[in-house]
Amino acid sequence: MPPRCQGGTAAAGDETAAVQPTIDYGERFKYPVLALGISVVATPLEWPFAPAVVGIVLARAAFPLWKRTLANLKRTGRPNADLLDSLWILVHGATGEALAPALAICLTETARVLRDLTAITGERRKPDRVPNRQYWIERKGRRRLVLAKDLRAGDQVILGSGDRVPGDGVVVGGDGLIDGHDLLGGARLVPRGVSDEVYAASLLTQGCLVVEMRRLGAETRMAQLAETIEERSWKETRIGNYMEEIGNRAVLPAIGASALVFAATANLSRAMAPLQLDFAQGIGISAPVPVLASLHHAARNRILIRSGHALERLAKVDAVVFDKTGTLTERGVEVGALETSLSSVSEAELLYWAASAGRYVLLPFSAALVSHAETRGVALTASDPLDYSDSGVLAKVDGSEIIVGTFQFLASRGIPVDAGYHRRHDGVILNRSIRYVVRDREVLGAIFFSNALRRESAVTIETLRRMGIACYLLTGDTSKSANAVAYQLGIRPGCTFAEASPEHKVEVLRRLRRKHDAVAYVGDGINDAPAMSRADVAVSFQQATDLARETADVVLLDDGLLGLCYGIETAREAMRLVHRNIVAVTAANIAVVAGGIFFDLSTVGAVVVNNGAALLACLNGMRPLYSGERRDPEIERTTLRDDEGLLGIPWRKRGRAGVDGILGGHSGHAGPA
């Protein structure tokens, strides 16, 4: 039997193996190629029935375009670039000139297929909405551990705090609080007990539940809701949409220009030239290709960027804000020292109360305390957690109310703590955080613990700085602990903000966004989610909490920070390709229109230049698909500076590391680290 309602644990293989869409090349090219072939073969032979046959086949090939044009007019009441193409093909077809329209349809469809092919390639790397975790289940009277993909209707799944419900079902045992944010919107915690329904992707924040599965996979309420609102990634790039909108606004002026040219020259061929001003169509096809290709390339290199819009924002990032614990430091913690504030309380007793309170709490500090207590031979007792977060735990132990938490966690419950103690203590300066232990509102002592720096943290900070990106540290930890990490990583004191609550983090993010074009926030905890939701780009890790990972626009699937640097560079290159494609398509359109009006450019030549430019732009945009594998900088050191001399730094001159300053309208204390 798994210990105390142990639920799902993260497992490898979060990518879906579902059948992905394919392209029916025969269906899409059948009529365009047939129209082109008949135009090439039949028209020169001057058969009596050739014009009629060519016209019928051409009309069938153009039917999807005309259908889209009418549907858009009916839906929006405004013309778009499809109207120009429809009129151009209709007029040329009616006058018996079918070769150029047939060639244009073929080239346009080829470009569309390249776009769709790029999208499908990316779809094959798309992860499941509910990651494929392992769950303890009851099946036919036996308890076993299975992957989410192997769950069946009727299985009884055992869920603990922090687990995400794998499917729709009914509670058959236990009770707890469910966060239904994904389905209900907002912060919505609802109690659930026996006979209550729960839905896939809901998060069990507290308690223990046994849920009998009723609907799984595509049958769940979450999956059906997602299908109704899902949009293609290429519809989420602002620059492409902006240029497409400009092109659509040029439709009526182009039709008016065509009428004026015909009135002035009485030349139908020249009058048709303005109708080829359809750069919106070319941009709508070619601009998304590098975005889709880059999304796939990033996913192949273990960086999940959720949409084209997220990619576009990532390319603009010029500032990155890091949380400390679990982001710049390792998630696991190590207990460093214990200090009692009462002579009547021993270190063993202090450890007993603290570890017992967090015995059944799935947080790194609590797990480290329990492990430390077991190592020292301290026997623990059962506890009843009443409330907990990344900042602390409130529990009942042997009839006493025990609180183990940060200075802010205690202050929010009206328990006074010496404000200066946790700032001036040597243990804090040496990158050790503090958790205070309180019994029945009396402070018994403090426990110091530390998080080792990630191996790649220093290299990541250095690489981002070389890319012209400012780096900030924003944490709820003490200013001394935060400054110690910042000192070792080379982050300036003026860019370090400590003792920040989730609300403070949101305000700091708001102020920083005024100074920078785009701000990315990197976090992994539940308390990071509010700040992540306010950042231009939210970044998290595969092994982060479910809430942080699902809030993120970018997920680093290998749980390494260096993926952020590669992701930003990939996004920048993608947007460079988008801009080049827009310039190429726009220039070709202008050249074709000018050539047709002033130099009587042939229709076939115009098609080759215009549609050929869009096709070449698509091919150019596919370059990321063939880019090499990701190469990260060598990790030569874990820090830019060692911790020698930390105790000798005049910390008072650094002040309170920025939070008060920025909330008062200042950016923090400047000066070299």
XYZ file of C-alpha atoms in Angstrom:
673
model
C 0.000 0.000 0.000
C 1.413 3.414 -0.883
C 2.167 5.652 2.102
C -0.533 8.090 3.179
C -2.436 8.784 -0.006
C 0.573 8.933 -2.275
C -0.669 10.026 -5.679
C 0.750 10.588 -9.112
C 4.485 11.003 -9.640
C 6.062 12.570 -12.686
C 7.098 10.119 -15.365
C 9.090 10.376 -18.547
C 7.283 10.476 -21.820
C 4.923 13.423 -21.605
C 4.440 13.463 -25.334
C 1.304 12.084 -26.835
C 1.392 9.133 -29.170
C -2.008 9.979 -30.607
C -2.572 9.818 -34.334
C -1.670 13.156 -35.884
C -3.364 14.785 -38.899
C -1.942 14.191 -42.356
C -2.185 15.964 -45.709
C -4.183 14.407 -48.538
C -1.981 15.568 -51.399
C -4.200 13.946 -54.042
C -7.303 15.780 -52.886
C -5.574 19.136 -52.563
C -3.677 19.064 -55.871
C -6.076 17.068 -58.034
C -7.975 19.941 -59.647
C -5.211 22.604 -59.600
C -2.776 20.276 -61.413
C -5.498 19.068 -63.784
C -6.420 22.674 -64.636
C -2.777 23.543 -65.249
C -2.204 20.442 -67.374
C -5.264 20.996 -69.565
C -4.373 24.683 -69.966
C -0.876 23.770 -71.167
C -1.966 20.941 -73.506
C -5.454 21.816 -74.772
C -5.288 25.579 -75.275
C -2.559 25.592 -77.988
C -4.407 22.870 -79.951
C -7.438 25.141 -80.335
C -9.961 22.310 -80.049
C -13.565 23.529 -80.290
C -14.490 22.255 -76.871
C -11.156 23.119 -75.192
C -12.193 26.527 -73.739
C -15.299 25.034 -72.127
C -13.389 22.088 -70.611
C -10.584 24.341 -69.375
C -13.110 26.782 -67.899
C -14.988 24.032 -66.037
C -11.823 22.480 -64.580
C -10.425 25.906 -63.684
C -13.677 26.822 -61.939
C -13.522 23.579 -59.949
C -9.917 24.292 -58.964
C -10.829 27.834 -57.899
C -13.971 26.736 -56.043
C -12.286 26.504 -52.571
C -10.953 30.051 -53.010
C -14.342 31.426 -54.042
C -15.974 29.559 -51.173
C -13.527 31.098 -48.668
C -14.139 34.553 -50.151
C -17.916 34.311 -49.783
C -17.651 32.821 -46.296
C -15.421 35.699 -45.183
C -17.782 38.311 -46.638
C -20.728 36.656 -44.923
C -18.900 36.354 -41.593
C -17.162 39.736 -41.396
C -18.904 41.889 -43.992
C -15.458 43.099 -45.131
C -13.397 41.997 -48.144
C -9.989 40.403 -47.722
C -7.150 39.503 -50.084
C -9.039 36.405 -51.280
C -11.471 38.737 -53.075
C -8.686 40.138 -55.275
C -7.526 36.645 -56.232
C -11.107 35.553 -56.883
C -11.776 38.485 -59.204
C -8.425 38.096 -60.958
C -9.050 34.393 -61.664
C -12.689 34.997 -62.634
C -11.866 37.729 -65.164
C -8.965 35.859 -66.750
C -10.970 32.644 -66.895
C -13.899 34.408 -68.489
C -11.629 35.867 -71.189
C -10.215 32.445 -72.015
C -6.762 32.986 -70.475
C -6.565 29.987 -68.158
C -2.830 29.230 -67.988
C -1.910 32.065 -65.600
C -4.845 31.458 -63.162
C -4.166 27.711 -63.126
C -0.464 28.314 -62.425
C -1.348 30.798 -59.665
C -3.692 28.282 -58.003
C -1.026 25.564 -58.124
C 1.697 27.782 -56.649
C -0.621 29.125 -53.952
C -1.754 25.632 -52.957
C 1.866 24.470 -52.840
C 2.695 27.291 -50.427
C -0.350 26.419 -48.297
C 0.693 22.774 -48.163
C 4.201 23.765 -47.061
C 2.638 25.800 -44.249
C 0.329 22.970 -43.203
C 3.150 20.437 -43.434
C 5.250 22.582 -41.102
C 2.328 22.815 -38.674
C 1.774 19.056 -38.685
C 5.464 18.434 -38.099
C 5.153 20.542 -34.959
C 1.932 18.798 -33.909
C 3.837 15.519 -33.656
C 5.816 17.020 -30.801
C 2.792 18.460 -29.009
C 2.570 17.331 -25.345
C -0.539 16.088 -23.615
C -2.637 18.632 -21.735
C -2.522 16.279 -18.750
C 1.068 14.966 -18.543
C 1.505 11.197 -18.578
C 2.174 10.665 -14.884
C 2.040 7.542 -12.761
C -0.886 7.015 -10.401
C -1.686 4.533 -7.663
C -4.980 2.846 -8.479
C -7.350 0.171 -7.195
C -8.295 -2.276 -9.951
C -10.109 -5.548 -9.307
C -9.181 -5.458 -5.636
C -5.474 -4.944 -6.276
C -3.397 -1.827 -5.817
C -0.894 -0.974 -8.536
C 1.067 1.902 -10.092
C 0.124 2.725 -13.698
C 0.697 5.489 -16.232
C -2.143 7.911 -16.905
C -2.400 6.646 -20.491
C -3.134 3.132 -19.160
C -6.016 4.184 -16.924
C -9.439 2.687 -17.632
C -12.966 3.702 -16.800
C -13.807 2.211 -13.409
C -10.277 2.478 -11.987
C -10.116 4.037 -8.528
C -7.255 6.550 -8.547
C -5.612 7.596 -5.272
C -4.724 11.289 -5.213
C -2.695 13.310 -2.705
C -2.059 17.022 -2.277
C -0.484 18.502 -5.398
C -1.808 15.807 -7.766
C -3.772 16.661 -10.887
C -6.914 14.671 -11.619
C -6.244 12.498 -14.724
C -9.869 12.243 -15.870
C -13.504 12.998 -15.059
C -14.819 10.934 -12.195
C -16.657 10.629 -8.877
C -15.096 10.733 -5.402
C -15.546 7.403 -3.609
C -13.314 8.110 -0.628
C -11.579 10.908 1.287
C -12.059 14.662 1.135
C -10.058 17.642 -0.028
C -9.953 21.025 -1.729
C -9.976 21.088 -5.532
C -8.729 24.022 -7.583
C -11.037 24.149 -10.603
C -9.290 27.160 -12.169
C -8.821 25.494 -15.570
C -12.549 24.917 -16.010
C -14.152 27.604 -13.869
C -11.711 30.495 -14.229
C -10.236 32.530 -11.375
C -8.929 31.188 -8.085
C -11.716 28.768 -7.241
C -11.130 26.294 -4.381
C -14.056 23.974 -3.782
C -14.378 21.172 -1.206
C -14.935 17.691 -2.587
C -16.034 14.581 -0.721
C -17.750 11.257 -1.371
C -20.212 11.313 -4.317
C -18.926 14.679 -5.618
C -17.767 14.979 -9.225
C -14.237 16.058 -10.179
C -12.883 16.863 -13.625
C -9.691 16.225 -15.546
C -6.849 18.740 -15.042
C -8.303 19.969 -11.722
C -5.651 20.278 -8.993
C -6.037 18.721 -5.536
C -4.484 21.419 -3.319
C -5.208 19.825 0.069
C -6.436 16.522 1.394
C -6.663 13.023 -0.029
C -9.170 11.622 -2.526
C -9.992 8.289 -4.098
C -11.667 8.985 -7.460
C -13.421 6.451 -9.644
C -12.699 7.284 -13.280
C -15.719 7.732 -15.553
C -14.294 9.548 -18.625
C -10.701 9.665 -19.856
C -8.730 11.214 -22.707
C -10.748 12.916 -25.434
C -14.025 12.186 -23.588
C -13.214 14.453 -20.645
C -14.831 17.818 -20.171
C -11.431 19.543 -20.388
C -10.563 17.890 -23.717
C -13.922 18.765 -25.253
C -13.660 22.356 -24.044
C -10.142 22.664 -25.447
C -11.232 21.355 -28.844
C -13.869 24.086 -29.142
C -11.426 26.940 -28.480
C -8.197 25.612 -29.974
C -6.675 27.761 -32.698
C -3.772 27.176 -35.034
C -0.442 28.577 -33.862
C -0.022 30.662 -37.015
C -3.064 32.772 -36.056
C -1.215 34.015 -32.965
C 1.609 36.066 -34.487
C 0.865 39.764 -34.174
C 3.192 40.972 -36.908
C 1.712 38.545 -39.444
C -1.810 39.529 -38.443
C -0.894 43.216 -38.592
C 0.531 42.981 -42.104
C -2.399 40.833 -43.191
C -4.796 43.494 -41.916
C -2.940 46.191 -43.876
C -3.225 44.032 -46.984
C -6.939 43.502 -46.428
C -7.473 47.260 -46.125
C -5.792 47.670 -49.513
C -8.391 45.461 -51.262
C -10.949 48.164 -52.097
C -8.295 50.714 -53.156
C -6.781 48.032 -55.431
C -10.177 47.402 -57.056
C -10.626 51.150 -57.493
C -7.150 51.459 -59.029
C -7.980 48.642 -61.431
C -11.091 50.493 -62.583
C -9.141 53.729 -63.051
C -6.406 52.016 -65.068
C -9.011 50.401 -67.321
C -10.784 53.744 -67.777
C -7.505 55.441 -68.681
C -5.983 52.755 -70.937
C -8.905 50.534 -72.042
C -6.355 47.714 -71.608
C -7.805 44.787 -69.621
C -4.398 43.196 -69.023
C -3.029 46.373 -67.447
C -6.238 46.888 -65.493
C -5.857 43.443 -63.921
C -2.414 44.301 -62.501
C -3.670 46.081 -59.330
C -5.756 42.988 -58.498
C -2.486 41.127 -57.924
C -1.739 43.325 -54.916
C -2.442 40.403 -52.574
C 0.599 40.573 -50.322
C -1.766 39.845 -47.426
C -2.338 36.401 -48.946
C 1.383 35.838 -49.444
C 2.207 37.024 -45.940
C -0.648 34.979 -44.474
C 0.922 31.888 -46.042
C 4.656 32.538 -45.729
C 5.017 34.468 -42.452
C 3.720 31.643 -40.198
C 6.076 29.042 -41.684
C 9.239 30.169 -39.821
C 7.172 30.466 -36.629
C 5.822 26.937 -36.942
C 9.221 25.574 -37.970
C 10.875 27.278 -35.000
C 8.247 25.945 -32.567
C 9.037 22.452 -33.816
C 12.790 23.042 -33.714
C 12.532 24.296 -30.127
C 10.405 21.305 -29.065
C 12.906 18.942 -30.696
C 15.554 20.573 -28.496
C 13.462 20.151 -25.332
C 11.987 23.671 -25.206
C 8.197 23.857 -25.382
C 6.973 27.255 -26.645
C 3.206 27.125 -26.474
C 2.224 29.409 -29.374
C 3.396 31.684 -32.131
C 2.457 34.711 -30.050
C 4.621 33.421 -27.179
C 7.495 32.964 -29.635
C 7.074 36.540 -30.845
C 7.112 37.922 -27.301
C 10.102 35.746 -26.385
C 12.070 37.309 -29.257
C 11.517 40.759 -27.726
C 12.652 39.833 -24.196
C 15.290 42.238 -22.885
C 14.930 41.423 -19.178
C 14.619 38.150 -17.263
C 13.425 37.954 -13.659
C 14.435 34.822 -11.758
C 12.906 33.325 -8.669
C 15.625 31.941 -6.386
C 14.692 28.638 -4.823
C 14.231 25.888 -7.386
C 15.143 28.230 -10.239
C 18.655 29.570 -9.711
C 19.184 27.055 -6.915
C 18.417 23.369 -6.702
C 14.915 22.434 -5.630
C 16.173 20.056 -2.956
C 17.351 21.597 0.332
C 19.765 20.679 3.079
C 19.321 21.550 6.745
C 22.331 23.542 7.914
C 21.880 24.510 11.549
C 19.305 24.724 14.349
C 19.116 27.499 16.946
C 16.778 27.560 19.912
C 15.542 30.818 21.406
C 14.441 29.238 24.703
C 16.854 27.553 27.100
C 14.170 25.014 27.972
C 14.003 23.759 24.377
C 16.741 21.504 22.990
C 17.725 21.167 19.346
C 16.210 17.674 19.250
C 12.896 19.012 20.581
C 12.943 21.879 18.090
C 13.511 19.387 15.293
C 10.743 17.127 16.626
C 8.098 19.849 16.481
C 9.180 21.173 13.096
C 9.593 17.820 11.340
C 6.372 16.388 12.786
C 4.416 19.403 11.515
C 5.670 18.849 7.987
C 5.771 15.072 8.024
C 2.972 14.659 5.477
C 3.528 17.860 3.528
C 4.964 17.484 0.014
C 7.346 20.448 0.109
C 11.153 20.356 -0.245
C 11.885 21.959 3.130
C 9.505 19.606 4.946
C 11.012 16.569 3.246
C 14.519 17.742 4.166
C 13.471 18.250 7.796
C 11.988 14.757 8.028
C 15.128 13.256 6.485
C 17.345 15.250 8.869
C 15.272 14.114 11.857
C 15.528 10.480 10.802
C 19.297 10.843 10.386
C 19.578 12.212 13.938
C 17.307 9.494 15.317
C 14.464 11.805 16.316
C 11.179 9.877 16.419
C 8.311 11.816 14.862
C 4.589 11.742 15.508
C 1.535 11.951 13.246
C 0.283 15.444 12.431
C -2.730 17.051 10.842
C -1.660 19.782 8.347
C -4.145 22.656 8.451
C -2.514 24.963 5.916
C 0.717 25.069 3.969
C 2.443 26.758 1.077
C 5.978 27.242 -0.167
C 6.405 29.765 2.674
C 5.423 27.592 5.604
C 3.283 24.953 7.340
C 0.551 25.176 9.973
C -0.268 21.872 11.707
C -1.613 20.262 14.870
C 0.986 18.156 16.697
C 0.193 16.503 20.042
C -2.609 19.010 20.549
C -0.359 22.036 19.994
C -0.523 24.463 17.083
C 2.825 24.337 15.326
C 3.907 26.835 12.673
C 7.080 26.408 10.667
C 7.549 29.260 8.230
C 9.238 32.383 6.964
C 9.187 35.801 8.584
C 6.321 36.813 6.268
C 4.382 33.586 6.948
C 4.474 34.320 10.675
C 3.738 38.015 10.242
C 0.605 37.229 8.218
C -0.663 35.322 11.274
C 0.161 38.104 13.723
C 3.196 36.426 15.290
C 6.030 38.938 15.954
C 9.608 38.015 15.065
C 12.766 40.081 15.483
C 12.893 41.739 12.058
C 16.644 42.303 12.226
C 17.580 38.784 13.304
C 16.899 37.124 9.988
C 18.808 39.842 8.120
C 22.038 40.082 10.087
C 22.661 36.438 11.000
C 25.839 34.972 9.515
C 23.971 31.843 8.474
C 21.746 33.919 6.217
C 24.665 35.748 4.663
C 26.120 32.383 3.664
C 23.057 31.677 1.496
C 21.058 29.987 4.208
C 17.360 30.627 4.496
C 15.449 30.633 7.774
C 12.305 28.883 8.878
C 11.055 29.826 12.344
C 9.409 27.246 14.605
C 6.437 28.427 16.678
C 4.434 26.423 19.239
C 1.149 27.888 20.390
C 2.261 31.322 19.137
C 5.590 31.199 21.012
C 8.797 31.235 18.946
C 10.917 28.214 19.909
C 13.810 28.826 17.539
C 14.986 28.868 13.954
C 16.204 26.335 11.420
C 18.673 27.299 8.698
C 18.766 25.531 5.366
C 20.402 26.128 2.023
C 19.866 25.388 -1.643
C 22.889 24.640 -3.768
C 23.184 26.755 -6.896
C 22.273 25.031 -10.146
C 25.387 24.106 -12.094
C 24.243 26.129 -15.090
C 22.998 29.243 -13.251
C 26.193 31.292 -13.600
C 26.671 30.394 -17.273
C 23.024 31.262 -17.973
C 23.329 34.699 -16.337
C 26.556 35.381 -18.202
C 25.100 34.245 -21.552
C 21.959 36.363 -21.135
C 24.049 39.412 -20.315
C 26.064 38.910 -23.505
C 22.775 38.783 -25.400
C 21.935 42.240 -24.046
C 19.381 40.979 -21.539
C 19.175 42.391 -17.994
C 18.902 39.815 -15.199
C 16.942 40.321 -11.970
C 16.497 38.214 -8.842
C 13.071 38.369 -7.167
C 12.430 36.149 -4.154
C 10.439 35.860 -0.965
C 13.614 34.853 0.874
C 15.632 37.141 3.136
C 17.676 39.959 1.651
C 20.958 38.493 2.929
C 20.253 35.100 1.404
C 19.126 36.680 -1.870
C 22.163 38.964 -2.005
C 24.478 36.032 -1.342
C 23.113 34.244 -4.411
C 23.160 37.448 -6.444
C 26.768 38.108 -5.391
C 27.885 34.645 -6.485
C 26.076 34.909 -9.837
C 27.078 38.481 -10.624
C 23.599 40.015 -10.356
C 23.739 43.653 -9.241
C 22.226 44.622 -5.849
C 19.988 47.098 -7.671
C 18.576 44.146 -9.619
C 17.950 42.010 -6.524
C 14.568 42.112 -4.756
C 14.060 40.080 -1.590
C 11.384 39.413 1.038
C 8.729 39.794 -1.643
C 5.287 38.293 -1.151
C 3.372 37.049 -4.231
C 1.604 40.437 -4.302
C 4.936 42.268 -4.130
C 6.246 40.153 -7.001
C 3.307 41.201 -9.157
C 3.950 44.874 -8.388
C 7.679 44.549 -9.087
C 6.872 42.900 -12.427
C 4.504 45.736 -13.284
C 7.178 48.363 -12.582
C 9.887 46.487 -14.486
C 7.660 46.200 -17.545
C 7.678 49.998 -17.740
C 11.461 49.952 -18.130
C 11.789 47.106 -20.636
C 10.243 46.056 -23.937
C 9.408 42.564 -22.697
C 10.049 40.901 -19.329
C 10.299 37.145 -18.816
C 9.710 35.609 -15.376
C 11.238 32.238 -14.513
C 9.620 30.362 -11.634
C 8.575 26.899 -10.539
C 6.338 27.239 -7.485
C 2.687 27.893 -6.775
C 3.616 31.272 -5.265
C 5.270 32.242 -8.583
C 2.067 31.826 -10.595
C 0.670 35.359 -9.963
C 3.919 36.975 -11.146
C 4.184 34.572 -14.090
C 0.698 35.539 -15.219
C 1.702 39.235 -15.251
C 4.982 38.789 -17.146
C 5.251 39.192 -20.913
C 6.678 35.667 -21.055
C 6.289 33.112 -18.253
C 8.952 30.390 -18.106
C 8.936 27.230 -16.015
C 10.299 23.683 -15.907
C 8.951 20.238 -16.736
C 9.286 19.194 -13.084
C 7.765 22.401 -11.680
C 4.432 22.423 -9.893
C 1.467 21.796 -12.184
C 0.171 25.334 -11.675
C 3.506 26.951 -12.578
C 4.004 24.701 -15.595
C 0.535 25.355 -16.974
C 0.853 29.109 -16.401
C 4.084 29.133 -18.408
C 4.358 30.251 -22.024
C 7.691 28.420 -22.260
C 8.457 25.104 -20.538
C 12.090 23.950 -20.288
C 11.565 20.233 -20.764
C 15.091 19.244 -19.703
C 14.740 21.265 -16.472
C 17.884 23.244 -17.299
C 18.178 27.039 -17.419
C 20.387 27.074 -20.506
C 17.333 26.153 -22.566
C 16.064 29.694 -21.913
C 19.057 31.216 -23.731
C 18.607 28.875 -26.678
C 14.866 29.514 -26.752
C 15.344 33.297 -26.909
C 17.907 32.988 -29.701
C 15.588 30.607 -31.601
C 12.725 33.090 -31.251
C 14.887 35.977 -32.439
C 16.002 34.048 -35.520
C 12.386 33.086 -36.249
C 11.287 36.713 -36.211
C 14.199 37.685 -38.441
C 12.943 35.124 -40.965
C 9.379 36.462 -40.631
C 10.545 40.003 -41.386
C 12.575 38.856 -44.386
C 9.597 36.938 -45.766
C 7.329 39.955 -45.359
C 9.815 42.186 -47.181
C 10.257 39.646 -50.014
C 6.511 39.113 -50.548
C 5.689 42.820 -50.345
C 8.475 43.764 -52.777
C 7.334 41.111 -55.265
C 3.746 42.390 -55.104
C 4.766 45.988 -55.706
C 7.016 44.953 -58.599
C 4.233 42.906 -60.228
C 1.660 45.699 -59.950
C 4.068 48.338 -61.253
C 5.249 46.043 -64.041
C 1.710 45.240 -65.107
C 0.557 48.859 -65.198
C 3.591 50.576 -66.696
C 5.405 47.840 -68.626
C 2.558 45.506 -69.622
C 4.118 42.554 -67.770
C 2.608 39.261 -68.963
C 0.153 37.525 -66.651
C 2.246 34.356 -66.539
C 5.337 36.380 -65.667
C 3.412 38.203 -62.965
C 2.237 34.891 -61.478
C 5.765 33.477 -61.485
C 7.146 36.554 -59.706
C 4.265 37.037 -57.267
C 3.372 33.493 -56.253
C 6.928 32.319 -56.729
C 8.078 34.851 -54.129
C 5.530 33.501 -51.619
C 6.641 29.943 -52.368
C 10.330 30.798 -51.957
C 9.503 32.644 -48.724
C 7.833 29.469 -47.426
C 10.900 27.413 -48.303
C 13.120 29.999 -46.615
C 10.928 29.877 -43.513
C 11.374 26.113 -43.228
C 15.095 26.477 -42.513
C 14.712 25.941 -38.728
C 13.434 22.412 -39.466
C 16.890 21.549 -40.765
C 18.914 23.397 -38.142
C 21.449 21.457 -36.134
C 21.032 20.183 -32.618
C 21.172 22.585 -29.716
C 24.625 23.405 -28.407
C 24.814 24.946 -24.960
C 27.834 26.830 -23.579
C 30.251 24.729 -21.585
C 29.618 24.828 -17.835
C 33.092 25.691 -16.591
C 32.032 26.887 -13.167
C 28.981 26.955 -10.946
C 29.443 30.566 -9.822
C 31.009 33.745 -11.131
C 32.351 34.385 -7.613
C 32.988 32.106 -4.650
C 31.582 32.844 -1.207
C 34.874 34.026 0.272
C 34.479 37.510 1.580
C 30.683 37.349 1.870
C 30.828 37.953 5.607
C 33.018 41.018 5.081
C 30.636 42.802 2.706
C 29.007 45.935 4.226
C 25.472 44.599 3.856
C 23.877 47.619 5.529
C 24.967 49.786 2.613
C 23.021 47.536 0.322
C 19.781 48.230 2.149
C 16.778 45.987 1.820
C 17.554 44.722 -1.654
C 15.127 46.764 -3.607
C 11.540 45.794 -2.801
C 10.790 48.881 -0.711
C 12.585 51.033 -3.251
C 10.749 49.824 -6.325
C 7.366 49.854 -4.599
C 8.128 53.420 -3.619
C 8.857 54.311 -7.217
C 12.571 53.508 -7.373
C 14.283 50.627 -9.132
C 16.376 49.556 -6.168
C 19.911 50.356 -5.082
C 22.398 50.694 -7.858
C 26.042 49.841 -7.772
C 28.253 46.973 -8.761
C 27.766 43.626 -7.124
